[in-house]
CSV table of C-alpha atoms in Angstrom, one decimal:
chain,number,residue,atom,x,y,z
U,107,UNK,CA,8.8,37.4,6.4
U,108,UNK,CA,10.3,36.4,3.8
U,109,UNK,CA,13.0,34.3,5.4
U,110,UNK,CA,10.0,32.7,6.7
U,111,UNK,CA,8.5,32.1,3.3
U,112,UNK,CA,11.7,30.9,1.7
U,113,UNK,CA,11.8,28.1,4.8
U,114,UNK,CA,9.0,26.5,5.3
U,115,UNK,CA,8.2,26.6,0.9
U,116,UNK,CA,11.2,24.6,-0.1
U,117,UNK,CA,10.8,22.6,2.9
U,118,UNK,CA,7.7,21.7,2.0
U,119,UNK,CA,7.8,21.2,-1.2
U,120,UNK,CA,10.5,18.6,-1.0
U,121,UNK,CA,9.4,17.0,2.1
U,122,UNK,CA,5.8,16.7,0.2
U,123,UNK,CA,7.7,15.7,-3.3
U,124,UNK,CA,10.4,13.4,-1.7
U,125,UNK,CA,7.3,11.1,0.0
U,126,UNK,CA,5.0,11.3,-3.3
U,127,UNK,CA,8.3,9.6,-6.1
U,128,UNK,CA,8.9,7.0,-3.2
U,129,UNK,CA,5.4,6.0,-2.7
U,130,UNK,CA,5.3,6.0,-6.1
U,131,UNK,CA,9.0,3.8,-6.4
U,132,UNK,CA,6.6,0.9,-4.1
U,133,UNK,CA,3.8,1.2,-6.4
U,134,UNK,CA,6.1,1.1,-9.5
U,135,UNK,CA,8.1,-2.5,-8.2
U,136,UNK,CA,3.8,-3.6,-7.2
U,137,UNK,CA,2.9,-3.4,-10.7
U,138,UNK,CA,6.2,-4.7,-12.3
U,139,UNK,CA,5.9,-7.5,-9.7
U,140,UNK,CA,2.5,-8.4,-10.8
U,141,UNK,CA,3.4,-8.0,-14.5
U,142,UNK,CA,6.5,-10.1,-14.8
U,143,UNK,CA,4.7,-13.1,-13.1
U,144,UNK,CA,2.2,-13.0,-16.2
U,145,UNK,CA,-0.7,-11.7,-13.8
U,146,UNK,CA,-3.2,-8.8,-14.6
U,147,UNK,CA,-4.0,-6.6,-12.7
U,148,UNK,CA,-6.7,-6.2,-10.2
U,149,UNK,CA,-9.7,-3.9,-8.8
U,150,UNK,CA,-7.1,-3.3,-6.0
U,151,UNK,CA,-3.9,-2.3,-8.5
U,152,UNK,CA,-6.3,-0.2,-10.4
U,153,UNK,CA,-8.0,1.7,-6.7
U,154,UNK,CA,-4.1,2.1,-5.6
U,155,UNK,CA,-2.9,4.1,-9.1
U,156,UNK,CA,-6.2,5.8,-8.8
U,157,UNK,CA,-4.7,6.9,-5.7
U,158,UNK,CA,-1.5,7.5,-5.9
U,159,UNK,CA,-2.7,10.1,-9.2
U,160,UNK,CA,-4.0,11.6,-6.4
U,161,UNK,CA,-1.8,12.3,-4.1
U,162,UNK,CA,0.2,13.4,-7.3
U,163,UNK,CA,-2.1,16.5,-8.1
U,164,UNK,CA,-2.7,16.9,-4.7
U,165,UNK,CA,1.2,18.2,-4.3
U,166,UNK,CA,1.1,19.7,-7.2
U,167,UNK,CA,-1.3,21.8,-6.6
U,168,UNK,CA,0.8,22.3,-2.6
U,169,UNK,CA,2.8,23.8,-4.6
U,170,UNK,CA,1.7,26.1,-6.6
U,171,UNK,CA,-0.4,27.3,-3.7
U,172,UNK,CA,2.8,28.2,-2.2
U,173,UNK,CA,3.9,30.2,-5.4
U,174,UNK,CA,0.9,32.0,-4.4
U,175,UNK,CA,1.6,32.9,-0.8
U,176,UNK,CA,0.7,29.7,1.4
U,177,UNK,CA,3.3,29.6,3.4
U,178,UNK,CA,3.2,33.5,3.7
U,179,UNK,CA,2.6,34.7,7.0
U,180,UNK,CA,1.1,38.0,4.9
U,181,UNK,CA,-1.1,35.6,2.3
U,182,UNK,CA,-1.7,36.1,-0.5
U,183,UNK,CA,-0.1,39.3,-2.1
U,184,UNK,CA,-3.3,40.7,-4.6
U,185,UNK,CA,-6.8,40.3,-4.9
U,186,UNK,CA,-6.3,37.5,-7.8
U,187,UNK,CA,-4.0,35.0,-5.7
U,188,UNK,CA,-6.6,35.1,-3.7
U,189,UNK,CA,-8.6,33.8,-5.4
U,190,UNK,CA,-6.4,31.3,-7.1
U,191,UNK,CA,-5.2,30.4,-3.4
U,192,UNK,CA,-8.9,29.7,-2.6
U,193,UNK,CA,-9.5,27.7,-5.5
U,194,UNK,CA,-6.7,25.9,-5.2
U,195,UNK,CA,-7.1,24.7,-1.6
U,196,UNK,CA,-10.1,23.1,-2.0
U,197,UNK,CA,-9.1,21.4,-4.7
U,198,UNK,CA,-6.2,20.1,-2.7
U,199,UNK,CA,-7.9,19.0,0.5
U,200,UNK,CA,-10.7,16.8,-2.9
U,201,UNK,CA,-7.2,15.0,-3.3
U,202,UNK,CA,-6.0,14.8,-0.9
U,203,UNK,CA,-8.8,12.8,0.5
U,204,UNK,CA,-9.0,11.1,-2.6
U,205,UNK,CA,-5.8,10.0,-1.9
U,206,UNK,CA,-6.3,8.8,1.6
U,207,UNK,CA,-9.1,6.5,1.3
U,208,UNK,CA,-8.6,5.2,-2.2
U,209,UNK,CA,-5.0,4.1,-0.7
U,210,UNK,CA,-6.8,2.0,2.5
U,211,UNK,CA,-9.7,1.3,0.3
U,212,UNK,CA,-6.8,-0.7,-1.9
U,213,UNK,CA,-6.2,-2.3,0.6
U,214,UNK,CA,-9.2,-3.2,2.3
U,215,UNK,CA,-10.5,-4.4,-2.1
U,216,UNK,CA,-7.4,-7.2,-1.0
U,217,UNK,CA,-8.4,-8.2,1.9
U,218,UNK,CA,-11.5,-9.0,0.6
U,219,UNK,CA,-10.1,-11.6,-1.4
U,220,UNK,CA,-9.1,-13.2,1.5
U,221,UNK,CA,-11.7,-12.8,4.2
U,222,UNK,CA,-14.9,-15.3,3.9
U,223,UNK,CA,-18.2,-15.0,6.3
U,224,UNK,CA,-18.5,-12.8,9.2
U,225,UNK,CA,-14.9,-11.6,8.7
U,226,UNK,CA,-15.5,-10.4,5.3
U,227,UNK,CA,-18.4,-8.3,6.2
U,228,UNK,CA,-16.3,-6.3,8.7
U,229,UNK,CA,-14.1,-5.8,6.2
U,230,UNK,CA,-17.0,-4.0,4.3
U,231,UNK,CA,-18.5,-2.7,6.8
U,232,UNK,CA,-14.9,-0.8,7.7
U,233,UNK,CA,-14.3,0.0,3.9
U,234,UNK,CA,-18.1,1.5,3.3
U,235,UNK,CA,-17.9,4.1,6.8
U,236,UNK,CA,-14.6,4.6,5.7
U,237,UNK,CA,-15.5,6.1,2.4
U,238,UNK,CA,-18.4,7.6,4.0
U,239,UNK,CA,-16.6,9.6,6.8
U,240,UNK,CA,-14.5,10.7,4.4
U,241,UNK,CA,-16.1,11.8,1.2
U,242,UNK,CA,-18.1,14.3,4.4
U,243,UNK,CA,-15.0,15.6,5.4
U,244,UNK,CA,-14.1,16.4,2.2
U,245,UNK,CA,-17.4,18.2,2.2
U,246,UNK,CA,-17.2,19.7,5.0
U,247,UNK,CA,-14.2,21.7,3.9
U,248,UNK,CA,-15.7,23.7,1.5
U,249,UNK,CA,-18.3,25.5,5.2
U,250,UNK,CA,-15.1,26.2,6.9
U,251,UNK,CA,-15.3,30.5,7.8
U,252,UNK,CA,-12.0,30.5,8.2
U,253,UNK,CA,-8.9,31.1,6.9
U,254,UNK,CA,-11.6,33.5,5.0
U,255,UNK,CA,-8.7,33.1,2.0
U,256,UNK,CA,-9.9,29.6,1.6
U,257,UNK,CA,-14.0,29.9,2.7
U,258,UNK,CA,-16.4,29.0,-0.5
U,259,UNK,CA,-19.3,30.2,1.8
U,260,UNK,CA,-18.8,33.8,2.9
U,261,UNK,CA,-21.9,35.0,5.5
U,262,UNK,CA,-24.4,33.0,8.4
U,263,UNK,CA,-24.3,29.7,6.4
U,264,UNK,CA,-20.5,28.7,6.8
U,265,UNK,CA,-19.3,26.0,9.5
U,266,UNK,CA,-16.8,27.5,13.0
U,267,UNK,CA,-14.0,26.3,12.8
U,268,UNK,CA,-13.6,24.8,16.2
U,269,UNK,CA,-17.1,22.6,14.3
U,270,UNK,CA,-14.5,21.7,11.2
U,271,UNK,CA,-11.8,20.5,13.2
U,272,UNK,CA,-14.2,18.5,15.9
U,273,UNK,CA,-15.3,16.1,12.3
U,274,UNK,CA,-12.3,16.1,11.7
U,275,UNK,CA,-10.5,15.0,13.9
U,276,UNK,CA,-13.4,12.2,14.7
U,277,UNK,CA,-12.4,11.6,10.7
U,278,UNK,CA,-9.0,10.7,10.9
U,279,UNK,CA,-9.5,9.2,14.2
U,280,UNK,CA,-11.9,6.9,12.2
U,281,UNK,CA,-9.4,6.7,9.3
U,282,UNK,CA,-6.8,5.6,11.8
U,283,UNK,CA,-8.6,3.0,13.7
U,284,UNK,CA,-9.9,1.6,9.5
U,285,UNK,CA,-6.0,0.8,9.6
U,286,UNK,CA,-5.4,-0.8,13.1
U,287,UNK,CA,-7.9,-3.1,12.1
U,288,UNK,CA,-7.0,-3.8,8.8
U,289,UNK,CA,-3.7,-4.3,10.3
U,290,UNK,CA,-4.9,-6.9,12.6
U,291,UNK,CA,-7.1,-9.0,10.8
U,292,UNK,CA,-4.0,-10.7,8.4
U,293,UNK,CA,-3.1,-12.1,12.0
U,294,UNK,CA,-6.7,-14.0,12.0
U,295,UNK,CA,-6.0,-15.7,8.5
U,296,UNK,CA,-2.5,-16.8,8.4
U,297,UNK,CA,-2.8,-18.8,11.9
U,298,UNK,CA,-4.2,-21.7,10.6
U,299,UNK,CA,-1.7,-21.6,7.7
U,300,UNK,CA,0.8,-24.6,7.0
U,301,UNK,CA,4.4,-22.5,7.1
U,302,UNK,CA,7.3,-21.7,9.6
U,303,UNK,CA,6.9,-20.0,12.5
U,304,UNK,CA,9.2,-17.6,10.2
U,305,UNK,CA,7.2,-17.6,7.4
U,306,UNK,CA,3.7,-16.9,9.1
U,307,UNK,CA,6.1,-14.0,11.2
U,308,UNK,CA,7.1,-12.5,7.0
U,309,UNK,CA,3.6,-12.8,5.5
U,310,UNK,CA,1.4,-11.2,9.1
U,311,UNK,CA,4.3,-8.7,9.3
U,312,UNK,CA,4.1,-7.5,5.0
U,313,UNK,CA,0.3,-7.7,5.7
U,314,UNK,CA,0.2,-5.2,9.0
U,315,UNK,CA,2.2,-2.3,7.6
U,316,UNK,CA,-0.7,-0.2,7.1
U,317,UNK,CA,-0.6,0.2,11.0
U,318,UNK,CA,1.8,3.1,9.9
U,319,UNK,CA,-0.5,5.1,8.3
U,320,UNK,CA,-2.2,5.0,10.7
U,321,UNK,CA,0.2,6.4,13.3
U,322,UNK,CA,0.3,9.2,10.7
U,323,UNK,CA,-3.1,9.8,11.2
U,324,UNK,CA,-3.3,9.9,14.6
U,325,UNK,CA,-0.3,13.1,14.0
U,326,UNK,CA,-2.6,14.7,11.8
U,327,UNK,CA,-5.4,14.7,14.5
U,328,UNK,CA,-3.2,15.9,17.2
U,329,UNK,CA,-2.2,19.2,14.6
U,330,UNK,CA,-5.8,19.8,13.9
U,331,UNK,CA,-6.3,21.7,16.3
U,332,UNK,CA,-3.1,24.1,16.2
U,333,UNK,CA,-4.7,25.6,12.8
U,334,UNK,CA,-6.6,27.9,15.8
U,335,UNK,CA,-3.5,29.3,17.0
U,336,UNK,CA,-0.1,30.9,16.0
U,337,UNK,CA,0.2,31.6,12.2
U,338,UNK,CA,-2.6,29.1,9.5
U,339,UNK,CA,1.1,29.4,7.4
U,340,UNK,CA,3.2,27.8,9.5
U,341,UNK,CA,0.7,25.6,11.3
U,342,UNK,CA,-0.5,24.6,7.7
U,343,UNK,CA,2.3,23.5,6.4
U,344,UNK,CA,3.1,20.4,9.0
U,345,UNK,CA,-1.0,19.6,8.8
U,346,UNK,CA,-0.6,19.1,4.6
U,347,UNK,CA,2.4,17.0,5.4
U,348,UNK,CA,1.0,14.6,7.9
U,349,UNK,CA,-1.3,14.6,5.2
U,350,UNK,CA,0.8,13.7,2.5
U,351,UNK,CA,3.0,11.4,4.6
U,352,UNK,CA,-0.5,9.2,5.5
U,353,UNK,CA,-1.5,8.9,1.9
U,354,UNK,CA,2.2,7.9,0.5
U,355,UNK,CA,3.1,5.5,4.1
U,356,UNK,CA,-0.5,4.0,3.0
U,357,UNK,CA,0.8,2.9,-1.1
U,358,UNK,CA,4.1,1.7,0.3
U,359,UNK,CA,2.3,0.0,3.0
U,360,UNK,CA,-0.5,-2.0,0.2
U,361,UNK,CA,2.1,-2.8,-2.2
U,362,UNK,CA,4.9,-4.5,0.4
U,363,UNK,CA,2.9,-7.5,0.4
U,364,UNK,CA,3.7,-7.6,-3.2
U,365,UNK,CA,6.8,-6.7,-3.7
U,366,UNK,CA,7.6,-9.9,-0.4
U,367,UNK,CA,7.1,-12.3,-3.0
U,368,UNK,CA,8.7,-10.7,-5.7
U,369,UNK,CA,11.7,-10.5,-3.0
U,370,UNK,CA,11.8,-14.0,-1.8
U,371,UNK,CA,11.4,-15.3,-6.4
U,372,UNK,CA,15.1,-13.1,-6.3
U,373,UNK,CA,16.4,-15.0,-3.0
U,374,UNK,CA,15.4,-18.2,-4.4
U,375,UNK,CA,17.3,-17.3,-8.1
U,376,UNK,CA,20.3,-16.2,-6.5
U,377,UNK,CA,20.4,-19.2,-3.9
U,378,UNK,CA,19.8,-21.7,-7.0
U,379,UNK,CA,23.1,-19.6,-9.2
U,380,UNK,CA,24.6,-20.0,-6.0
U,381,UNK,CA,24.0,-24.0,-5.9
U,382,UNK,CA,24.4,-24.6,-9.7
U,383,UNK,CA,28.3,-22.8,-9.4
U,384,UNK,CA,29.1,-25.4,-6.6
U,385,UNK,CA,27.8,-28.1,-9.0
U,386,UNK,CA,29.5,-27.2,-11.6
U,387,UNK,CA,32.8,-27.2,-8.9
U,388,UNK,CA,32.9,-30.2,-7.9
U,389,UNK,CA,31.8,-32.2,-11.4
U,390,UNK,CA,35.0,-30.6,-12.7
U,391,UNK,CA,36.6,-32.0,-8.9
U,392,UNK,CA,35.8,-35.2,-10.2
U,393,UNK,CA,38.1,-37.9,-10.9
U,394,UNK,CA,37.5,-39.9,-14.2
U,395,UNK,CA,38.1,-43.9,-13.7
U,396,UNK,CA,36.4,-46.8,-14.9
U,397,UNK,CA,36.6,-50.1,-17.2
U,398,UNK,CA,35.8,-51.2,-20.5
U,399,UNK,CA,32.4,-52.3,-20.1
U,400,UNK,CA,31.4,-50.3,-18.2
U,401,UNK,CA,30.3,-46.4,-17.8
U,402,UNK,CA,32.8,-44.0,-17.1
U,403,UNK,CA,33.2,-40.3,-15.7
U,404,UNK,CA,30.4,-40.4,-13.4
U,405,UNK,CA,30.8,-36.6,-12.4
U,406,UNK,CA,27.2,-35.5,-10.4
U,407,UNK,CA,23.9,-36.9,-9.7
U,408,UNK,CA,21.6,-33.8,-9.0
U,409,UNK,CA,17.8,-34.6,-7.2
U,410,UNK,CA,14.6,-33.1,-9.4
U,411,UNK,CA,12.1,-33.0,-7.4
U,412,UNK,CA,9.1,-31.9,-9.4
U,413,UNK,CA,5.2,-30.5,-7.1
U,414,UNK,CA,2.2,-31.2,-8.5
U,415,UNK,CA,-0.6,-27.9,-8.3
U,416,UNK,CA,-3.4,-27.8,-8.2
U,417,UNK,CA,-5.2,-24.8,-9.3
U,418,UNK,CA,-8.3,-22.6,-8.8
U,419,UNK,CA,-10.5,-23.4,-11.8
U,420,UNK,CA,-11.6,-19.9,-10.8
U,421,UNK,CA,-8.3,-18.0,-11.0
U,422,UNK,CA,-8.2,-15.3,-13.0
U,423,UNK,CA,-5.0,-13.8,-12.4
U,424,UNK,CA,-3.0,-16.5,-11.4
U,425,UNK,CA,-3.1,-15.7,-7.4
U,426,UNK,CA,-2.7,-18.9,-6.5
U,427,UNK,CA,1.3,-18.2,-5.8
U,428,UNK,CA,1.5,-15.5,-3.5
U,429,UNK,CA,-0.2,-14.6,-0.5
U,430,UNK,CA,-3.6,-14.5,-1.6
U,431,UNK,CA,-3.8,-17.8,-2.9
U,432,UNK,CA,-1.9,-19.7,0.5
U,433,UNK,CA,-4.8,-17.9,2.4
U,434,UNK,CA,-7.7,-18.7,-0.3
U,435,UNK,CA,-6.0,-22.4,0.4
U,436,UNK,CA,-6.7,-21.8,4.1
U,437,UNK,CA,-10.5,-20.8,3.6
U,438,UNK,CA,-11.7,-22.9,0.6
U,439,UNK,CA,-15.0,-24.4,2.1
U,440,UNK,CA,-16.0,-28.2,1.2
U,441,UNK,CA,-12.4,-28.6,-0.6
U,442,UNK,CA,-8.6,-29.2,1.1
U,443,UNK,CA,-6.4,-29.4,-1.7
U,444,UNK,CA,-6.9,-26.3,-3.2
U,445,UNK,CA,-3.9,-24.5,-4.0
U,446,UNK,CA,-1.5,-26.5,-2.5
U,447,UNK,CA,1.0,-29.2,-3.6
U,448,UNK,CA,-0.7,-32.5,-3.6
U,449,UNK,CA,2.1,-34.4,-5.3
U,450,UNK,CA,5.8,-34.4,-5.6
U,451,UNK,CA,8.3,-36.4,-8.0
U,452,UNK,CA,12.2,-36.8,-7.5
U,453,UNK,CA,14.4,-38.2,-10.0
U,454,UNK,CA,17.7,-38.8,-10.2
U,455,UNK,CA,20.2,-37.6,-13.3
U,456,UNK,CA,23.0,-38.2,-13.7
U,457,UNK,CA,25.7,-37.6,-15.9
U,458,UNK,CA,28.6,-39.6,-17.8
U,459,UNK,CA,30.7,-39.2,-20.4
C-alpha cells in the first residue's frame, strides 16, 4: 500500500506543478510582451491571470490533499483528516472549474475584440453557455453521494455517482466543443486579410492552439466513467492530471498569439543587426577616391523606408500593430484605410568624408 501511495503522490505533484509552472511562464511572457511594447493589460489579460491564479490554488489544495491520503488506497487515516480532505476536495473542484472556464473565457473575450455581427453574437453565446454549464458542474460537485468522504450532502438528497458523471461528461464535451469553435472562428476572420499565404497560415495556427485544450477536455470525459471502476485513488489521480492539463494548455494557447508578435520583433531586430553589420563591412571595403572640387570618400548608400500609419483614435491600448489590429482593419465598416499603411516614402542616405 505504501508503495502505491509513494508512487501516485509524488508523480501527481510533479506533473501538476510542472504544467502549472509552464503555463505561468507563457503567461508571464505574454504580460511582459504587452508592457515591453507599451501596451496596457486588457480584460482578456486580467481574466487569464485570474485563471492561472485559480489553477495555482487548485494544485496547491491537491498537494495538501495528497498529504491527507488522497492518493492512498486506504484513504484518510483519521476522522480529522477525512473532514479536511472533504473540504480540500470541494475547494479544489471549485478552483479547477474556475481555472478551466476563465482560461477559455479569456480567449473568447479576445475574439470579441475582432469579430462583428453574427460572428460576435455566436462568440458571446458560446462564452455564456459554457460558463453556465461549468458553473452548474461546480455546484453539482457538492451533491454527489460517492465517494462518501468527499460527499457534502448525506442521505436521500445526494446525487448518484452516475448522474454526476453524466452531467460532468456533458459539461466537459461542451467545453471541448467551445474550444474547437474558438479554434475555427479565426480562420473565417483571416480569409480576406491582405497578407501572404505563409503569414496567414501562421496567424491562423497561433489563434487556433486552443484545439489542444479541447483534446484535453475529451480525455477528461473519457476518464470520468472510470471513477466507478477500480480504486478511486488511482482513477481520481489521473482525472486530476487531465484537469490541470486542460487549464494549463488553454492558458498557454491563449498566450501564443501575443508571443508570436514578440518573436517577430526579436527576429526583425536580429535581422536588422545582421544587415547593419554587413553594411559596415562593405563601407570599410570601399576605396577612397576623388578629385579636387568633388566629394570624395563615398562610403555607402542606404534606403530608409518610412510608413505613414493611420491609427484608430479609439484604440486606447495601442493594439493596432498586432494581429488584433490587422483583423480590425479588415472588418472596420466605412473606413477601409483604418489600421493600414496609407503612404510610404523612401529616402536615400549617402555618407561622405
